[in-house]
Coordinates of C-alpha atoms in Angstrom, one line a residue:
M1 CA 0.1 0.0 0.3
C2 CA 2.5 2.4 0.6
G3 CA 4.4 1.8 -2.3
F4 CA 1.2 1.9 -4.1
L5 CA 0.5 5.4 -2.5
F6 CA 4.7 6.2 -2.9
Y7 CA 4.2 5.5 -6.5
G8 CA 0.8 7.3 -7.4
K9 CA 2.2 10.5 -5.7
N10 CA 5.5 10.2 -8.3
E11 CA 3.1 9.9 -11.1
M12 CA 0.8 12.6 -9.5
R13 CA 4.4 15.0 -10.0
K14 CA 5.2 13.5 -13.3
T15 CA 1.6 14.9 -14.4
R16 CA 1.8 17.7 -13.1
H17 CA 5.0 18.7 -14.4
T18 CA 4.4 17.1 -18.1
S19 CA 1.2 19.3 -17.9
G20 CA 3.1 22.6 -17.1
L21 CA 5.5 21.5 -19.9
G22 CA 2.8 21.2 -22.1
F23 CA 1.5 24.6 -21.2
Y24 CA 4.2 26.5 -22.1
E25 CA 5.1 24.7 -25.1
D26 CA 1.1 25.3 -26.7
K27 CA 1.9 29.2 -25.6
T28 CA 1.8 31.0 -29.2
P29 CA 4.3 33.6 -29.6
L30 CA 3.2 37.2 -30.1
I31 CA 5.0 37.2 -33.6
S32 CA 5.3 33.7 -35.7
M33 CA 7.6 33.3 -37.7
R34 CA 6.0 33.4 -41.1
L35 CA 4.7 37.0 -40.3
V36 CA 8.8 37.7 -39.7
H37 CA 9.2 36.1 -43.3
E38 CA 6.7 38.4 -45.1
I39 CA 7.5 41.3 -43.2
I40 CA 11.2 40.5 -44.6
E41 CA 9.9 39.7 -48.0
W42 CA 8.2 43.1 -48.1
V43 CA 11.0 45.1 -47.2
L44 CA 13.2 43.6 -49.6
Y45 CA 10.3 43.8 -52.5
T46 CA 10.2 47.7 -51.5
V47 CA 14.1 48.0 -51.6
L48 CA 14.5 46.0 -54.9
A49 CA 11.6 48.2 -56.6
V50 CA 13.4 51.5 -55.9
F51 CA 16.5 50.1 -57.1
F52 CA 15.6 49.5 -60.6
A53 CA 12.8 52.7 -60.3
I54 CA 16.4 55.1 -60.0
V55 CA 17.9 52.9 -62.3
L56 CA 15.3 53.2 -64.8
V57 CA 15.0 57.0 -63.9
R58 CA 18.8 57.3 -64.4
A59 CA 18.9 54.9 -67.4
F60 CA 16.1 56.7 -69.6
G61 CA 14.7 59.5 -67.3
Q62 CA 15.4 62.7 -66.1
R63 CA 14.7 64.9 -63.2
V64 CA 13.9 68.6 -63.8
V65 CA 12.9 71.2 -61.3
M66 CA 9.8 73.4 -62.4
K67 CA 10.7 77.4 -62.2
G68 CA 8.7 79.7 -62.2
K69 CA 4.8 80.0 -61.8
G70 CA 4.2 79.2 -65.9
M71 CA 2.2 75.5 -64.9
E72 CA 0.2 76.2 -62.5
S73 CA -2.2 75.6 -60.7
G74 CA -1.0 72.1 -61.8
I75 CA 2.9 72.1 -61.5
V76 CA 4.0 74.7 -58.8
S77 CA 7.6 76.5 -58.8
G78 CA 10.5 74.3 -57.1
Q79 CA 8.5 71.2 -57.3
N80 CA 10.5 68.4 -58.7
V81 CA 9.3 66.2 -62.1
F82 CA 10.5 63.5 -63.6
V83 CA 11.1 63.4 -67.5
N84 CA 10.2 60.2 -69.8
K85 CA 13.1 60.7 -72.4
L86 CA 12.1 57.6 -74.5
A87 CA 8.7 59.4 -74.8
Y88 CA 9.3 60.7 -78.6
R89 CA 11.7 57.8 -79.9
M90 CA 8.9 56.4 -81.7
K91 CA 6.7 59.2 -82.0
S92 CA 6.5 63.0 -82.1
P93 CA 5.1 65.4 -79.5
E94 CA 1.3 66.4 -79.5
A95 CA -0.9 69.3 -79.3
G96 CA -1.7 69.2 -75.2
D97 CA 1.3 67.1 -74.6
V98 CA 3.1 68.2 -71.8
V99 CA 7.2 68.4 -72.4
V100 CA 10.6 69.4 -71.4
F101 CA 13.0 71.8 -73.7
Y102 CA 15.9 73.8 -73.8
P103 CA 15.3 77.0 -75.7
G104 CA 17.9 76.9 -79.0
G105 CA 18.7 73.4 -77.6
N106 CA 20.9 75.0 -74.8
K107 CA 21.7 72.4 -72.1
Q108 CA 23.5 74.8 -70.4
T109 CA 19.7 77.2 -69.6
Q110 CA 17.3 75.5 -67.3
A111 CA 14.7 73.4 -68.7
Y112 CA 11.6 74.5 -69.2
I113 CA 8.2 72.8 -69.0
R114 CA 5.2 73.6 -71.3
R115 CA 2.6 72.5 -73.0
V116 CA 2.6 72.0 -76.6
A117 CA -0.3 74.3 -78.4
A118 CA -0.1 73.5 -82.0
G119 CA 2.7 71.5 -84.1
P120 CA 4.6 71.6 -87.5
G121 CA 2.4 72.7 -90.2
D122 CA 0.1 74.7 -87.9
T123 CA -0.5 78.4 -87.8
V124 CA -0.7 80.1 -84.8
R125 CA -2.0 83.5 -83.5
I126 CA -3.1 85.2 -80.6
L127 CA -5.7 87.6 -81.4
D128 CA -8.0 89.2 -78.5
G129 CA -6.8 87.3 -76.1
K130 CA -7.5 84.3 -78.3
L131 CA -5.4 81.5 -78.8
L132 CA -6.1 80.6 -82.7
V133 CA -4.7 77.2 -84.5
N134 CA -5.5 77.1 -87.9
G135 CA -7.5 80.2 -88.0
I136 CA -10.2 78.6 -84.9
P137 CA -10.0 78.6 -81.4
A138 CA -7.4 75.5 -80.4
A139 CA -9.0 72.7 -78.5
G140 CA -8.7 73.7 -74.5
S141 CA -7.8 77.0 -75.4
S142 CA -10.6 78.1 -73.1
A143 CA -8.5 77.2 -70.2
Y144 CA -5.8 79.6 -70.7
G145 CA -8.9 82.7 -69.8
T146 CA -7.8 85.9 -71.7
I147 CA -4.2 86.1 -73.0
E148 CA -3.0 89.6 -72.3
D149 CA 0.3 88.9 -74.2
A150 CA 0.4 87.7 -77.4
G151 CA 4.0 88.5 -77.7
I152 CA 5.0 87.5 -81.3
A153 CA 2.2 85.2 -82.1
A154 CA 0.4 88.8 -82.2
S155 CA 1.4 88.1 -86.2
L156 CA 0.6 84.9 -87.8
I157 CA 3.3 82.3 -87.2
T158 CA 3.7 79.2 -89.1
L159 CA 5.0 76.6 -88.0
G160 CA 7.5 74.4 -90.0
D161 CA 9.0 70.7 -90.2
N162 CA 9.7 69.8 -86.4
E163 CA 8.5 72.8 -84.9
Y164 CA 6.2 73.3 -82.2
F165 CA 4.4 76.3 -80.3
V166 CA 4.1 76.1 -76.4
L167 CA 2.5 77.9 -73.7
G168 CA 2.1 77.6 -70.4
D169 CA -0.8 76.7 -68.2
H170 CA -0.9 79.9 -66.4
P171 CA -0.1 82.3 -69.5
G172 CA 0.1 85.5 -67.2
E173 CA 3.3 84.0 -65.4
S174 CA 4.7 82.3 -68.4
E175 CA 7.2 82.3 -70.6
D176 CA 6.9 80.5 -73.8
S177 CA 6.8 80.5 -77.7
R178 CA 5.1 83.6 -77.4
S179 CA 8.8 85.4 -76.3
A180 CA 11.0 86.3 -78.7
G181 CA 14.0 84.5 -76.2
I182 CA 12.2 81.3 -76.7
G183 CA 10.4 81.5 -79.9
V184 CA 9.0 78.0 -81.7
V185 CA 10.7 74.7 -80.2
R186 CA 12.3 72.7 -82.4
E187 CA 11.9 68.8 -82.1
T188 CA 15.6 68.3 -81.4
D189 CA 15.7 70.6 -78.3
I190 CA 12.8 68.7 -76.3
T191 CA 14.5 66.0 -74.4
G192 CA 10.9 64.3 -72.9
S193 CA 7.1 64.3 -71.6
A194 CA 6.7 65.5 -68.1
W195 CA 5.1 62.6 -66.7
L196 CA 5.2 62.7 -63.0
A197 CA 4.9 65.8 -60.4
L198 CA 6.4 64.5 -57.0
P199 CA 5.4 65.9 -53.9
G200 CA 6.6 69.2 -52.3
H201 CA 7.1 73.3 -52.0
G202 CA 2.8 72.8 -52.1
G203 CA 2.8 71.0 -55.1
S204 CA 0.7 67.3 -54.7
L205 CA 2.2 63.7 -56.0
H206 CA 0.8 63.1 -59.2
F207 CA 0.6 62.3 -63.1
I208 CA 1.0 65.0 -65.6
H209 CA -1.8 65.1 -68.5

């Protein structure tokens, strides 16, 4: 009987001890290894995506800074803009495109960001504050409002091959093809299409249309 009681007590102690171990073994950790792996994978993919984006921008793109208020309210002064340098390898700029160019092709000067108003073969004139392309109000010309300063476009301009007339979205604050210092822009002076405005200087992150 005593042996039985002794044996029983030992078994009871062993059972409690085993139960205690089982309790701790079953305890679920606060962060599972699967979640840790997912976080590591997400960080890795993000780093790789950023790396390849930087490589692509450096190889095929360009970043320029908007100078002045000529493209407000879409692009504000001081805002950084990404440029697609491949945009016009297979096609030419079209009316409505927002392009980046260097006046006269001089890359020692600042890059300009302006919208194409007319292209090769078109005639351009600003009459009574309105932009006329081929003798009629240009598509979307109402967005410019009344253009107070016609500049050299007060007289009829006929665009030659590979020539473009560009305007700022805010003509009252824009130096563009109306200015004698810029004039019509040749396709060879255009480095690409502005496609993404980065946040900063009061401007928001957005695609440029």
